[in-house]
mmCIF file of C-alpha atoms in Angstrom:
data_model
loop_
_atom_site.group_PDB
_atom_site.id
_atom_site.type_symbol
_atom_site.label_atom_id
_atom_site.label_comp_id
_atom_site.label_asym_id
_atom_site.label_seq_id
_atom_site.Cartn_x
_atom_site.Cartn_y
_atom_site.Cartn_z
ATOM 1 C CA MET A 1 10.681 16.449 -1.760
ATOM 2 C CA ILE A 2 7.481 15.852 -0.179
ATOM 3 C CA GLU A 3 8.078 15.208 3.613
ATOM 4 C CA ARG A 4 5.985 11.926 4.016
ATOM 5 C CA GLU A 5 5.261 13.009 7.792
ATOM 6 C CA LEU A 6 2.639 10.325 8.262
ATOM 7 C CA TYR A 7 5.482 7.782 8.126
ATOM 8 C CA MET A 8 8.228 9.726 9.492
ATOM 9 C CA LYS A 9 6.162 10.201 12.520
ATOM 10 C CA GLN A 10 6.013 6.077 13.084
ATOM 11 C CA ILE A 11 9.692 5.845 12.145
ATOM 12 C CA ARG A 12 11.143 8.809 14.689
ATOM 13 C CA SER A 13 9.862 6.538 17.675
ATOM 14 C CA PHE A 14 12.195 3.857 16.567
ATOM 15 C CA MET A 15 15.115 5.815 15.794
ATOM 16 C CA ASN A 16 18.206 4.854 17.989
ATOM 17 C CA ARG A 17 16.476 2.010 19.207
ATOM 18 C CA PRO A 18 17.887 -1.756 18.898
ATOM 19 C CA PHE A 19 15.311 -2.389 16.153
ATOM 20 C CA VAL A 20 16.275 -2.956 12.336
ATOM 21 C CA LYS A 21 13.641 -0.740 10.506
ATOM 22 C CA VAL A 22 12.257 -2.144 7.783
ATOM 23 C CA ILE A 23 10.624 -0.045 4.898
ATOM 24 C CA ALA A 24 8.708 -1.843 2.487
ATOM 25 C CA GLY A 25 6.336 -0.787 -0.385
ATOM 26 C CA ILE A 26 6.044 -1.159 -4.106
ATOM 27 C CA ARG A 27 8.726 0.295 -6.592
ATOM 28 C CA ARG A 28 8.538 4.007 -7.148
ATOM 29 C CA CYS A 29 6.282 4.403 -4.132
ATOM 30 C CA GLY A 30 8.689 6.826 -2.354
ATOM 31 C CA LYS A 31 10.721 4.612 -0.224
ATOM 32 C CA SER A 32 13.859 5.986 -1.102
ATOM 33 C CA VAL A 33 12.716 9.599 -0.444
ATOM 34 C CA VAL A 34 11.688 8.418 3.228
ATOM 35 C CA LEU A 35 15.422 6.993 3.729
ATOM 36 C CA GLN A 36 16.699 10.262 2.396
ATOM 37 C CA LEU A 37 14.285 12.144 4.924
ATOM 38 C CA ILE A 38 15.912 9.864 7.666
ATOM 39 C CA ALA A 39 19.229 10.711 6.736
ATOM 40 C CA GLU A 40 18.110 14.343 6.878
ATOM 41 C CA GLU A 41 16.478 13.772 10.312
ATOM 42 C CA LEU A 42 19.825 12.274 11.476
ATOM 43 C CA GLU A 43 21.814 15.332 10.382
ATOM 44 C CA ARG A 44 19.277 17.703 12.431
ATOM 45 C CA GLN A 45 19.929 15.739 15.332
ATOM 46 C CA GLU A 46 23.820 16.415 14.755
ATOM 47 C CA VAL A 47 24.818 13.165 13.427
ATOM 48 C CA ALA A 48 28.013 13.945 11.662
ATOM 49 C CA LYS A 49 27.920 12.806 7.835
ATOM 50 C CA GLU A 50 30.916 10.389 8.322
ATOM 51 C CA HIS A 51 28.375 8.290 10.761
ATOM 52 C CA ILE A 52 25.673 7.886 7.923
ATOM 53 C CA VAL A 53 26.242 4.970 5.553
ATOM 54 C CA TYR A 54 23.995 5.509 2.760
ATOM 55 C CA MET A 55 23.867 2.594 -0.072
ATOM 56 C CA ASN A 56 21.416 2.285 -2.884
ATOM 57 C CA PHE A 57 21.536 -1.140 -4.447
ATOM 58 C CA GLU A 58 20.000 -0.183 -7.659
ATOM 59 C CA SER A 59 22.733 2.101 -8.396
ATOM 60 C CA PHE A 60 25.661 0.827 -10.561
ATOM 61 C CA GLU A 61 28.069 2.297 -7.646
ATOM 62 C CA TRP A 62 27.214 -0.753 -5.574
ATOM 63 C CA MET A 63 27.128 -3.612 -8.240
ATOM 64 C CA ASP A 64 30.080 -5.394 -6.813
ATOM 65 C CA ILE A 65 28.502 -5.736 -3.155
ATOM 66 C CA ALA A 66 26.276 -8.764 -4.281
ATOM 67 C CA ASP A 67 26.201 -10.748 -1.278
ATOM 68 C CA ALA A 68 26.075 -10.535 2.501
ATOM 69 C CA LYS A 69 29.922 -11.017 2.877
ATOM 70 C CA ALA A 70 30.873 -8.275 0.447
ATOM 71 C CA LEU A 71 28.397 -6.087 2.074
ATOM 72 C CA TYR A 72 29.573 -6.914 5.783
ATOM 73 C CA LEU A 73 33.256 -6.211 4.953
ATOM 74 C CA TYR A 74 32.239 -2.966 3.338
ATOM 75 C CA ILE A 75 30.272 -1.662 6.298
ATOM 76 C CA LYS A 76 32.845 -3.201 8.655
ATOM 77 C CA ASP A 77 35.539 -1.086 7.051
ATOM 78 C CA LYS A 78 33.352 1.921 7.604
ATOM 79 C CA VAL A 79 32.661 1.051 11.201
ATOM 80 C CA GLU A 80 36.110 0.465 12.255
ATOM 81 C CA LYS A 81 37.007 3.766 10.860
ATOM 82 C CA THR A 82 34.470 5.801 12.800
ATOM 83 C CA ASP A 83 34.400 6.580 16.531
ATOM 84 C CA GLY A 84 30.790 6.240 17.657
ATOM 85 C CA LYS A 85 27.402 4.900 16.380
ATOM 86 C CA VAL A 86 27.134 4.123 12.782
ATOM 87 C CA TYR A 87 23.652 5.005 11.060
ATOM 88 C CA ILE A 88 23.494 2.341 8.250
ATOM 89 C CA LEU A 89 21.023 3.237 5.121
ATOM 90 C CA LEU A 90 20.392 0.509 2.878
ATOM 91 C CA ASP A 91 17.938 1.105 -0.147
ATOM 92 C CA GLU A 92 16.350 -1.867 -2.231
ATOM 93 C CA ILE A 93 18.325 -4.225 0.137
ATOM 94 C CA GLN A 94 16.759 -7.373 -1.869
ATOM 95 C CA GLU A 95 19.505 -7.070 -4.546
ATOM 96 C CA VAL A 96 22.139 -8.133 -2.121
ATOM 97 C CA LYS A 97 21.909 -11.870 -1.589
ATOM 98 C CA ASP A 98 21.455 -13.206 1.987
ATOM 99 C CA TRP A 99 21.461 -9.764 3.198
ATOM 100 C CA GLU A 100 19.759 -10.703 6.152
ATOM 101 C CA LYS A 101 22.721 -12.498 7.534
ATOM 102 C CA ALA A 102 24.601 -9.465 7.031
ATOM 103 C CA VAL A 103 22.342 -7.075 8.740
ATOM 104 C CA ASN A 104 21.934 -9.536 11.742
ATOM 105 C CA SER A 105 25.663 -9.250 12.026
ATOM 106 C CA PHE A 106 25.690 -5.708 12.222
ATOM 107 C CA MET A 107 23.203 -5.703 14.943
ATOM 108 C CA VAL A 108 25.590 -8.191 17.051
ATOM 109 C CA ASP A 109 28.869 -6.817 16.507
ATOM 110 C CA TRP A 110 28.717 -2.998 16.420
ATOM 111 C CA ASP A 111 26.985 -0.159 17.777
ATOM 112 C CA VAL A 112 24.458 0.876 14.731
ATOM 113 C CA ASP A 113 21.275 1.555 13.859
ATOM 114 C CA VAL A 114 20.162 -0.053 10.613
ATOM 115 C CA TYR A 115 17.292 1.199 8.095
ATOM 116 C CA VAL A 116 16.528 -1.101 5.214
ATOM 117 C CA THR A 117 14.218 -0.738 2.163
ATOM 118 C CA GLY A 118 12.614 -3.528 -0.150
ATOM 119 C CA SER A 119 10.325 -4.148 -2.644
ATOM 120 C CA ASN A 120 9.030 -7.520 -1.610
ATOM 121 C CA SER A 121 6.944 -8.059 1.467
ATOM 122 C CA ARG A 122 7.929 -11.881 1.427
ATOM 123 C CA LEU A 123 11.422 -10.801 1.615
ATOM 124 C CA LEU A 124 10.802 -8.570 4.500
ATOM 125 C CA SER A 125 9.030 -11.197 6.392
ATOM 126 C CA SER A 126 9.608 -14.534 6.137
ATOM 127 C CA GLU A 127 13.803 -14.732 5.698
ATOM 128 C CA LEU A 128 13.871 -11.479 8.373
ATOM 129 C CA SER A 129 12.079 -13.545 10.856
ATOM 130 C CA THR A 130 14.513 -16.542 10.646
ATOM 131 C CA TYR A 131 17.434 -14.158 11.484
ATOM 132 C CA LEU A 132 15.889 -11.064 13.269
ATOM 133 C CA ALA A 133 13.334 -12.402 15.127
ATOM 134 C CA GLY A 134 11.970 -9.806 17.655
ATOM 135 C CA ARG A 135 14.805 -7.333 16.339
ATOM 136 C CA TYR A 136 12.964 -5.512 13.541
ATOM 137 C CA VAL A 137 9.885 -3.383 12.906
ATOM 138 C CA SER A 138 8.323 -2.867 9.464
ATOM 139 C CA PHE A 139 6.614 0.060 7.806
ATOM 140 C CA HIS A 140 4.650 -0.180 4.918
ATOM 141 C CA ILE A 141 5.172 2.818 2.460
ATOM 142 C CA MET A 142 2.278 3.450 -0.080
ATOM 143 C CA PRO A 143 1.901 5.874 -2.906
ATOM 144 C CA LEU A 144 0.791 9.324 -1.947
ATOM 145 C CA SER A 145 -2.454 9.482 -0.503
ATOM 146 C CA PHE A 146 -5.106 12.073 -1.177
ATOM 147 C CA ASN A 147 -3.676 14.403 1.617
ATOM 148 C CA GLU A 148 -0.199 13.892 0.453
ATOM 149 C CA TYR A 149 -1.631 14.746 -3.202
ATOM 150 C CA LEU A 150 -2.995 17.885 -2.173
ATOM 151 C CA LEU A 151 0.399 19.121 0.052
ATOM 152 C CA PHE A 152 2.733 18.165 -3.027
ATOM 153 C CA HIS A 153 0.578 20.439 -5.365
ATOM 154 C CA GLY A 154 -0.047 22.994 -2.723
ATOM 155 C CA ILE A 155 -3.708 22.978 -2.800
ATOM 156 C CA ASN A 156 -5.557 24.300 0.513
ATOM 157 C CA PRO A 157 -7.987 21.326 1.726
ATOM 158 C CA ASP A 158 -10.365 24.094 3.077
ATOM 159 C CA ASN A 159 -11.378 25.296 -0.456
ATOM 160 C CA LYS A 160 -14.161 22.761 -1.160
ATOM 161 C CA GLU A 161 -14.370 23.653 -4.627
ATOM 162 C CA ALA A 162 -10.944 23.172 -5.490
ATOM 163 C CA LEU A 163 -11.061 19.445 -3.331
ATOM 164 C CA ARG A 164 -13.768 18.541 -5.452
ATOM 165 C CA GLU A 165 -11.628 19.181 -8.716
ATOM 166 C CA GLU A 166 -8.705 17.799 -7.298
ATOM 167 C CA PHE A 167 -10.137 14.760 -6.270
ATOM 168 C CA GLN A 168 -11.228 14.120 -9.930
ATOM 169 C CA LYS A 169 -7.816 14.425 -10.823
ATOM 170 C CA TYR A 170 -6.270 12.487 -8.199
ATOM 171 C CA LEU A 171 -8.790 9.627 -9.150
ATOM 172 C CA ARG A 172 -7.360 9.623 -12.573
ATOM 173 C CA MET A 173 -3.651 10.199 -11.926
ATOM 174 C CA GLY A 174 -3.176 7.829 -9.098
ATOM 175 C CA GLY A 175 -0.453 8.645 -6.232
ATOM 176 C CA PHE A 176 3.082 7.328 -7.656
ATOM 177 C CA PRO A 177 4.951 10.324 -6.734
ATOM 178 C CA ALA A 178 6.842 10.514 -10.268
ATOM 179 C CA VAL A 179 3.698 11.157 -12.067
ATOM 180 C CA HIS A 180 3.237 14.365 -9.905
ATOM 181 C CA THR A 181 6.446 16.081 -10.806
ATOM 182 C CA GLY A 182 5.720 17.401 -13.998
ATOM 183 C CA ASP A 183 2.254 18.501 -16.104
ATOM 184 C CA TYR A 184 1.787 15.223 -17.666
ATOM 185 C CA SER A 185 -1.132 14.204 -19.876
ATOM 186 C CA PHE A 186 -2.938 10.991 -18.573
ATOM 187 C CA GLU A 187 -1.674 9.072 -21.608
ATOM 188 C CA SER A 188 2.063 10.083 -20.377
ATOM 189 C CA ILE A 189 1.132 9.346 -16.906
ATOM 190 C CA TYR A 190 -0.457 5.917 -17.911
ATOM 191 C CA LYS A 191 2.877 5.105 -19.794
ATOM 192 C CA LEU A 192 5.205 5.835 -16.739
ATOM 193 C CA VAL A 193 2.921 3.749 -14.759
ATOM 194 C CA TYR A 194 2.930 0.930 -17.387
ATOM 195 C CA ASP A 195 6.941 1.143 -16.938
ATOM 196 C CA ILE A 196 6.666 0.506 -13.196
ATOM 197 C CA TYR A 197 4.325 -2.172 -13.476
ATOM 198 C CA SER A 198 6.229 -3.976 -15.870
ATOM 199 C CA SER A 199 9.482 -3.668 -13.453
ATOM 200 C CA VAL A 200 7.441 -4.896 -10.635
ATOM 201 C CA ILE A 201 6.037 -7.842 -12.552
ATOM 202 C CA LEU A 202 9.514 -8.699 -13.978
ATOM 203 C CA ARG A 203 11.616 -8.252 -11.029
ATOM 204 C CA ASP A 204 9.627 -8.739 -7.938
ATOM 205 C CA THR A 205 7.273 -11.335 -9.425
ATOM 206 C CA VAL A 206 8.566 -13.585 -12.198
ATOM 207 C CA GLN A 207 12.181 -13.470 -11.030
ATOM 208 C CA ARG A 208 11.783 -13.861 -7.646
ATOM 209 C CA HIS A 209 9.224 -16.564 -7.664
ATOM 210 C CA GLY A 210 10.653 -18.449 -11.132
ATOM 211 C CA ILE A 211 7.275 -17.897 -12.844
ATOM 212 C CA ARG A 212 7.463 -19.329 -16.278
ATOM 213 C CA ASN A 213 4.104 -18.760 -17.660
ATOM 214 C CA VAL A 214 4.123 -14.815 -17.582
ATOM 215 C CA GLU A 215 1.377 -15.028 -20.125
ATOM 216 C CA LEU A 216 -0.986 -16.724 -17.735
ATOM 217 C CA LEU A 217 0.399 -14.277 -14.865
ATOM 218 C CA GLU A 218 -0.576 -11.157 -16.864
ATOM 219 C CA ARG A 219 -4.217 -12.801 -17.581
ATOM 220 C CA VAL A 220 -4.535 -13.186 -13.690
ATOM 221 C CA VAL A 221 -3.510 -9.798 -13.294
ATOM 222 C CA ARG A 222 -6.191 -8.286 -15.725
ATOM 223 C CA PHE A 223 -8.785 -10.353 -14.358
ATOM 224 C CA VAL A 224 -8.182 -9.046 -10.821
ATOM 225 C CA PHE A 225 -7.699 -5.467 -11.735
ATOM 226 C CA ASP A 226 -11.001 -5.908 -13.864
ATOM 227 C CA ASN A 227 -12.888 -7.045 -10.655
ATOM 228 C CA ILE A 228 -11.633 -4.282 -8.191
ATOM 229 C CA GLY A 229 -14.113 -4.100 -5.345
ATOM 230 C CA ASN A 230 -15.922 -7.523 -6.111
ATOM 231 C CA ARG A 231 -15.505 -10.543 -4.348
ATOM 232 C CA LEU A 232 -12.985 -12.714 -5.790
ATOM 233 C CA ASN A 233 -10.989 -15.636 -5.059
ATOM 234 C CA ALA A 234 -8.531 -18.292 -6.558
ATOM 235 C CA LYS A 235 -11.666 -20.364 -7.677
ATOM 236 C CA ASN A 236 -13.419 -17.618 -9.187
ATOM 237 C CA ILE A 237 -10.501 -17.030 -11.419
ATOM 238 C CA ALA A 238 -10.035 -20.642 -12.189
ATOM 239 C CA ASP A 239 -13.579 -21.104 -13.279
ATOM 240 C CA TYR A 240 -13.378 -17.962 -15.661
ATOM 241 C CA PHE A 241 -10.276 -19.456 -17.404
ATOM 242 C CA LYS A 242 -12.249 -22.635 -17.564
ATOM 243 C CA SER A 243 -15.282 -21.007 -19.171
ATOM 244 C CA GLN A 244 -12.642 -19.453 -21.682
ATOM 245 C CA GLN A 245 -11.380 -23.156 -22.447
ATOM 246 C CA ARG A 246 -8.474 -22.589 -20.630
ATOM 247 C CA ARG A 247 -7.590 -25.164 -17.601
ATOM 248 C CA VAL A 248 -5.725 -23.689 -15.051
ATOM 249 C CA ASP A 249 -4.948 -25.205 -11.866
ATOM 250 C CA ILE A 250 -6.360 -23.632 -8.896
ATOM 251 C CA ASN A 251 -2.956 -23.975 -6.818
ATOM 252 C CA THR A 252 -1.299 -22.063 -9.684
ATOM 253 C CA VAL A 253 -3.816 -19.293 -9.283
ATOM 254 C CA TYR A 254 -3.061 -19.355 -5.553
ATOM 255 C CA ASN A 255 0.841 -18.861 -5.999
ATOM 256 C CA TYR A 256 0.150 -16.115 -8.812
ATOM 257 C CA LEU A 257 -2.075 -14.409 -6.303
ATOM 258 C CA ASP A 258 0.530 -14.806 -3.325
ATOM 259 C CA ALA A 259 3.261 -13.339 -5.765
ATOM 260 C CA LEU A 260 1.401 -10.337 -6.583
ATOM 261 C CA GLN A 261 0.489 -9.580 -3.237
ATOM 262 C CA GLY A 262 4.362 -10.356 -2.254
ATOM 263 C CA ALA A 263 5.265 -7.526 -4.735
ATOM 264 C CA PHE A 264 2.800 -5.207 -3.352
ATOM 265 C CA ILE A 265 0.581 -5.127 -6.636
ATOM 266 C CA ILE A 266 -2.445 -6.268 -4.792
ATOM 267 C CA GLN A 267 -4.004 -6.931 -1.314
ATOM 268 C CA ARG A 268 -6.144 -9.357 0.096
ATOM 269 C CA VAL A 269 -9.095 -8.029 1.978
ATOM 270 C CA PRO A 270 -10.430 -10.753 4.055
ATOM 271 C CA ARG A 271 -14.298 -10.756 5.369
ATOM 272 C CA TYR A 272 -15.286 -10.223 8.915
ATOM 273 C CA ASP A 273 -18.253 -11.446 10.853
ATOM 274 C CA ILE A 274 -19.688 -8.223 12.626
ATOM 275 C CA LYS A 275 -22.129 -10.309 15.109
ATOM 276 C CA GLY A 276 -19.206 -13.130 15.503
ATOM 277 C CA LYS A 277 -16.496 -10.994 15.723
ATOM 278 C CA GLU A 278 -14.379 -13.297 13.449
ATOM 279 C CA GLN A 279 -12.712 -13.402 10.179
ATOM 280 C CA LEU A 280 -14.087 -15.685 7.760
ATOM 281 C CA GLN A 281 -12.234 -17.316 5.270
ATOM 282 C CA THR A 282 -14.596 -16.863 2.014
ATOM 283 C CA ASN A 283 -15.358 -13.948 -0.715
ATOM 284 C CA GLU A 284 -12.667 -11.826 0.226
ATOM 285 C CA LYS A 285 -11.841 -8.724 -2.224
ATOM 286 C CA TYR A 286 -8.510 -7.716 -3.805
ATOM 287 C CA PHE A 287 -7.536 -3.929 -3.889
ATOM 288 C CA VAL A 288 -4.675 -2.873 -5.949
ATOM 289 C CA SER A 289 -2.061 -0.638 -4.528
ATOM 290 C CA ASP A 290 -2.630 2.286 -6.689
ATOM 291 C CA LEU A 291 -5.213 2.615 -9.190
ATOM 292 C CA SER A 292 -3.154 4.000 -11.975
ATOM 293 C CA LEU A 293 -1.544 0.312 -12.305
ATOM 294 C CA VAL A 294 -5.317 -0.343 -13.282
ATOM 295 C CA TYR A 295 -5.368 2.315 -15.996
ATOM 296 C CA ALA A 296 -2.032 1.627 -17.199
ATOM 297 C CA VAL A 297 -2.738 -1.890 -18.144
ATOM 298 C CA MET A 298 -6.606 -1.821 -18.883
ATOM 299 C CA GLY A 299 -7.321 1.533 -19.548
ATOM 300 C CA TYR A 300 -9.321 3.975 -18.028
ATOM 301 C CA LYS A 301 -13.192 2.826 -17.836
ATOM 302 C CA ASP A 302 -15.692 4.849 -16.104
ATOM 303 C CA ARG A 303 -17.901 1.709 -15.136
ATOM 304 C CA MET A 304 -15.044 0.696 -12.762
ATOM 305 C CA ILE A 305 -15.775 4.116 -10.647
ATOM 306 C CA SER A 306 -17.559 2.393 -7.745
ATOM 307 C CA GLY A 307 -14.736 -0.386 -7.064
ATOM 308 C CA ALA A 308 -12.226 2.679 -7.761
ATOM 309 C CA LEU A 309 -13.473 4.572 -4.805
ATOM 310 C CA GLU A 310 -13.618 1.692 -2.732
ATOM 311 C CA ASN A 311 -9.888 1.125 -3.334
ATOM 312 C CA ILE A 312 -9.173 4.620 -2.251
ATOM 313 C CA VAL A 313 -11.160 4.348 0.786
ATOM 314 C CA TYR A 314 -9.652 1.273 1.668
ATOM 315 C CA TRP A 315 -5.861 2.530 1.412
ATOM 316 C CA GLU A 316 -6.996 5.464 3.651
ATOM 317 C CA MET A 317 -8.199 3.285 6.098
ATOM 318 C CA LYS A 318 -4.968 1.339 6.215
ATOM 319 C CA ARG A 319 -2.911 4.515 6.276
ATOM 320 C CA ARG A 320 -4.660 5.537 9.402
ATOM 321 C CA GLY A 321 -3.620 2.264 11.093
ATOM 322 C CA TYR A 322 -6.794 0.358 10.674
ATOM 323 C CA ASP A 323 -6.966 -3.330 10.412
ATOM 324 C CA THR A 324 -9.556 -3.426 7.622
ATOM 325 C CA PHE A 325 -12.075 -6.018 6.520
ATOM 326 C CA ILE A 326 -15.172 -6.555 4.358
ATOM 327 C CA GLY A 327 -17.847 -6.646 6.925
ATOM 328 C CA LYS A 328 -20.675 -9.280 7.029
ATOM 329 C CA GLN A 329 -23.886 -8.315 8.992
ATOM 330 C CA ASP A 330 -26.088 -11.415 8.471
ATOM 331 C CA ASN A 331 -27.185 -11.581 4.857
ATOM 332 C CA ARG A 332 -26.140 -8.029 4.249
ATOM 333 C CA GLU A 333 -22.640 -6.774 3.339
ATOM 334 C CA VAL A 334 -20.815 -3.605 4.546
ATOM 335 C CA ASP A 335 -17.946 -2.475 2.378
ATOM 336 C CA PHE A 336 -15.180 -1.801 5.190
ATOM 337 C CA VAL A 337 -14.941 -2.491 9.050
ATOM 338 C CA GLY A 338 -12.145 -0.846 10.312
ATOM 339 C CA ILE A 339 -10.546 -2.086 13.790
ATOM 340 C CA ARG A 340 -7.744 0.103 15.577
ATOM 341 C CA LYS A 341 -7.115 -0.984 19.241
ATOM 342 C CA ASP A 342 -10.343 -0.347 20.973
ATOM 343 C CA GLU A 343 -11.782 1.628 18.330
ATOM 344 C CA LYS A 344 -13.929 0.866 15.281
ATOM 345 C CA ILE A 345 -15.435 2.315 12.000
ATOM 346 C CA TYR A 346 -18.068 1.243 9.610
ATOM 347 C CA VAL A 347 -18.047 2.602 6.221
ATOM 348 C CA GLN A 348 -19.995 1.992 2.806
ATOM 349 C CA VAL A 349 -18.950 3.372 -0.267
ATOM 350 C CA THR A 350 -21.014 4.335 -3.444
ATOM 351 C CA TYR A 351 -20.779 6.508 -6.449
ATOM 352 C CA ARG A 352 -23.860 8.459 -6.432
ATOM 353 C CA MET A 353 -27.174 8.222 -4.427
ATOM 354 C CA GLU A 354 -29.268 8.120 -7.539
ATOM 355 C CA SER A 355 -32.227 6.618 -6.220
ATOM 356 C CA ASP A 356 -34.391 5.618 -2.852
ATOM 357 C CA ALA A 357 -33.271 2.167 -3.540
ATOM 358 C CA THR A 358 -29.527 3.041 -3.527
ATOM 359 C CA VAL A 359 -30.064 5.230 -0.189
ATOM 360 C CA GLU A 360 -31.863 1.960 1.315
ATOM 361 C CA ARG A 361 -28.999 -0.320 0.082
ATOM 362 C CA GLU A 362 -26.141 1.659 1.566
ATOM 363 C CA PHE A 363 -27.616 2.780 4.805
ATOM 364 C CA ALA A 364 -29.669 -0.415 5.705
ATOM 365 C CA PRO A 365 -26.567 -2.431 6.551
ATOM 366 C CA LEU A 366 -25.201 0.215 8.700
ATOM 367 C CA LEU A 367 -28.470 1.126 10.427
ATOM 368 C CA ALA A 368 -28.867 -2.600 11.469
ATOM 369 C CA ILE A 369 -25.403 -2.611 13.362
ATOM 370 C CA SER A 370 -26.643 -1.902 17.060
ATOM 371 C CA ASP A 371 -23.043 -0.637 18.221
ATOM 372 C CA HIS A 372 -22.241 3.156 18.681
ATOM 373 C CA TYR A 373 -19.017 3.381 16.757
ATOM 374 C CA PRO A 374 -19.000 6.047 13.669
ATOM 375 C CA LYS A 375 -20.685 4.709 10.620
ATOM 376 C CA TYR A 376 -20.130 6.577 7.186
ATOM 377 C CA VAL A 377 -21.752 6.266 3.734
ATOM 378 C CA VAL A 378 -19.233 7.803 1.576
ATOM 379 C CA SER A 379 -19.991 8.873 -2.255
ATOM 380 C CA MET A 380 -19.320 11.517 -4.821
ATOM 381 C CA ASP A 381 -22.639 13.368 -4.155
ATOM 382 C CA ASP A 382 -22.546 17.474 -3.424
ATOM 383 C CA VAL A 383 -26.383 17.550 -3.279
ATOM 384 C CA TRP A 384 -27.458 14.692 -1.303
ATOM 385 C CA GLN A 385 -26.346 15.622 2.131
ATOM 386 C CA ASP A 386 -28.869 13.629 4.702
ATOM 387 C CA ASN A 387 -27.498 11.695 7.572
ATOM 388 C CA ILE A 388 -30.049 9.040 8.821
ATOM 389 C CA GLU A 389 -30.084 7.970 12.305
ATOM 390 C CA GLY A 390 -26.359 8.754 13.295
ATOM 391 C CA VAL A 391 -25.280 7.204 9.901
ATOM 392 C CA ARG A 392 -23.354 10.349 8.143
ATOM 393 C CA HIS A 393 -22.951 10.696 4.814
ATOM 394 C CA ARG A 394 -19.973 12.602 3.516
ATOM 395 C CA HIS A 395 -18.344 13.561 0.168
ATOM 396 C CA ILE A 396 -15.272 11.269 -0.801
ATOM 397 C CA ALA A 397 -12.959 14.277 -0.768
ATOM 398 C CA ASP A 398 -14.464 15.771 2.508
ATOM 399 C CA PHE A 399 -14.038 12.044 4.243
ATOM 400 C CA LEU A 400 -10.484 11.615 2.972
ATOM 401 C CA THR A 401 -9.413 15.092 4.212
ATOM 402 C CA ASP A 402 -11.273 14.925 7.647
ATOM 403 C CA GLY A 403 -8.670 13.949 10.476
ATOM 404 C CA ASN A 404 -11.165 13.020 12.950
ATOM 405 C CA TRP A 405 -11.692 9.297 12.073
#
């Protein structure tokens, strides 16, 4: 069981504090493991096992606890039989109707520390804010980062030759922990991931949002997946369907994109005016929570490599706590602007420095920025190593494993 220390470090500072800890993320990304790690952490703190209540609502064991009242009565029985604080760990809580009412009562009625996981961001935001305003803190669990992948496979990141080879594997395999538990072929990996995708589409998208036209939803998914790294919005998608002689209401597309975001399948990334220091409302991009989802649905295509590399860099920046945007600098675009408290970072991502024109295209937008925050061009080049006027070039494997940005 990989430690997921990135998330445990964040969660530890809120343990035994009067906040519900909400652990959210796409299905099979490792939320249950994080919950088990929390239970182990509590035991290391010498919390007796009878003071820890662990329930996984995807298990048949808990099928009779289907609503808030049943959950409340079950926990009440446990609490009243226990002397002292009780730690309540509830996995895939969205399976319990009106669960947030029960959790709110736990916090009001007893001395408890509550942790919940769920697979839909809307479930873990709008409903929670109604009942637990100011009394919860959320953590977004993601599939394995490249650093976690290396840890999972026991690879030393200081071995540069191995690092390049392992990045190629990570690029193709993605980060769902389940695909790294055995020696699977790419075909088997994509079959496993397609099953995850199907579950997310059915349970966290179609059923939750009452979507009737599943075929259209799947077409929207494919279009978004095929345009990872490209500017995209609901109008682009509606116009594409129109060009295919299929009329689609733009509000329907908005609703589908919103549902896919809520299920953590995709993430909308807004643009940011670097000079004006403000968010823009047009020409955003969408990235997928794990590249293996794209390969499972669309097949692997070499032509998607640039968007795939952007996808990996975007999520690494998010893991490191950066609010991440697409940058606009006059009439040029910067792939990513990351803002973290009083820090900034600018990153351009490309596949190869194949020509002088490519070097100019990638470095020029960063050279035009007059501040002194770190600026990187990231690619898969080993030969081309130049830095230009303070703008650093890094191989993507080195960039991802560098802890200094």
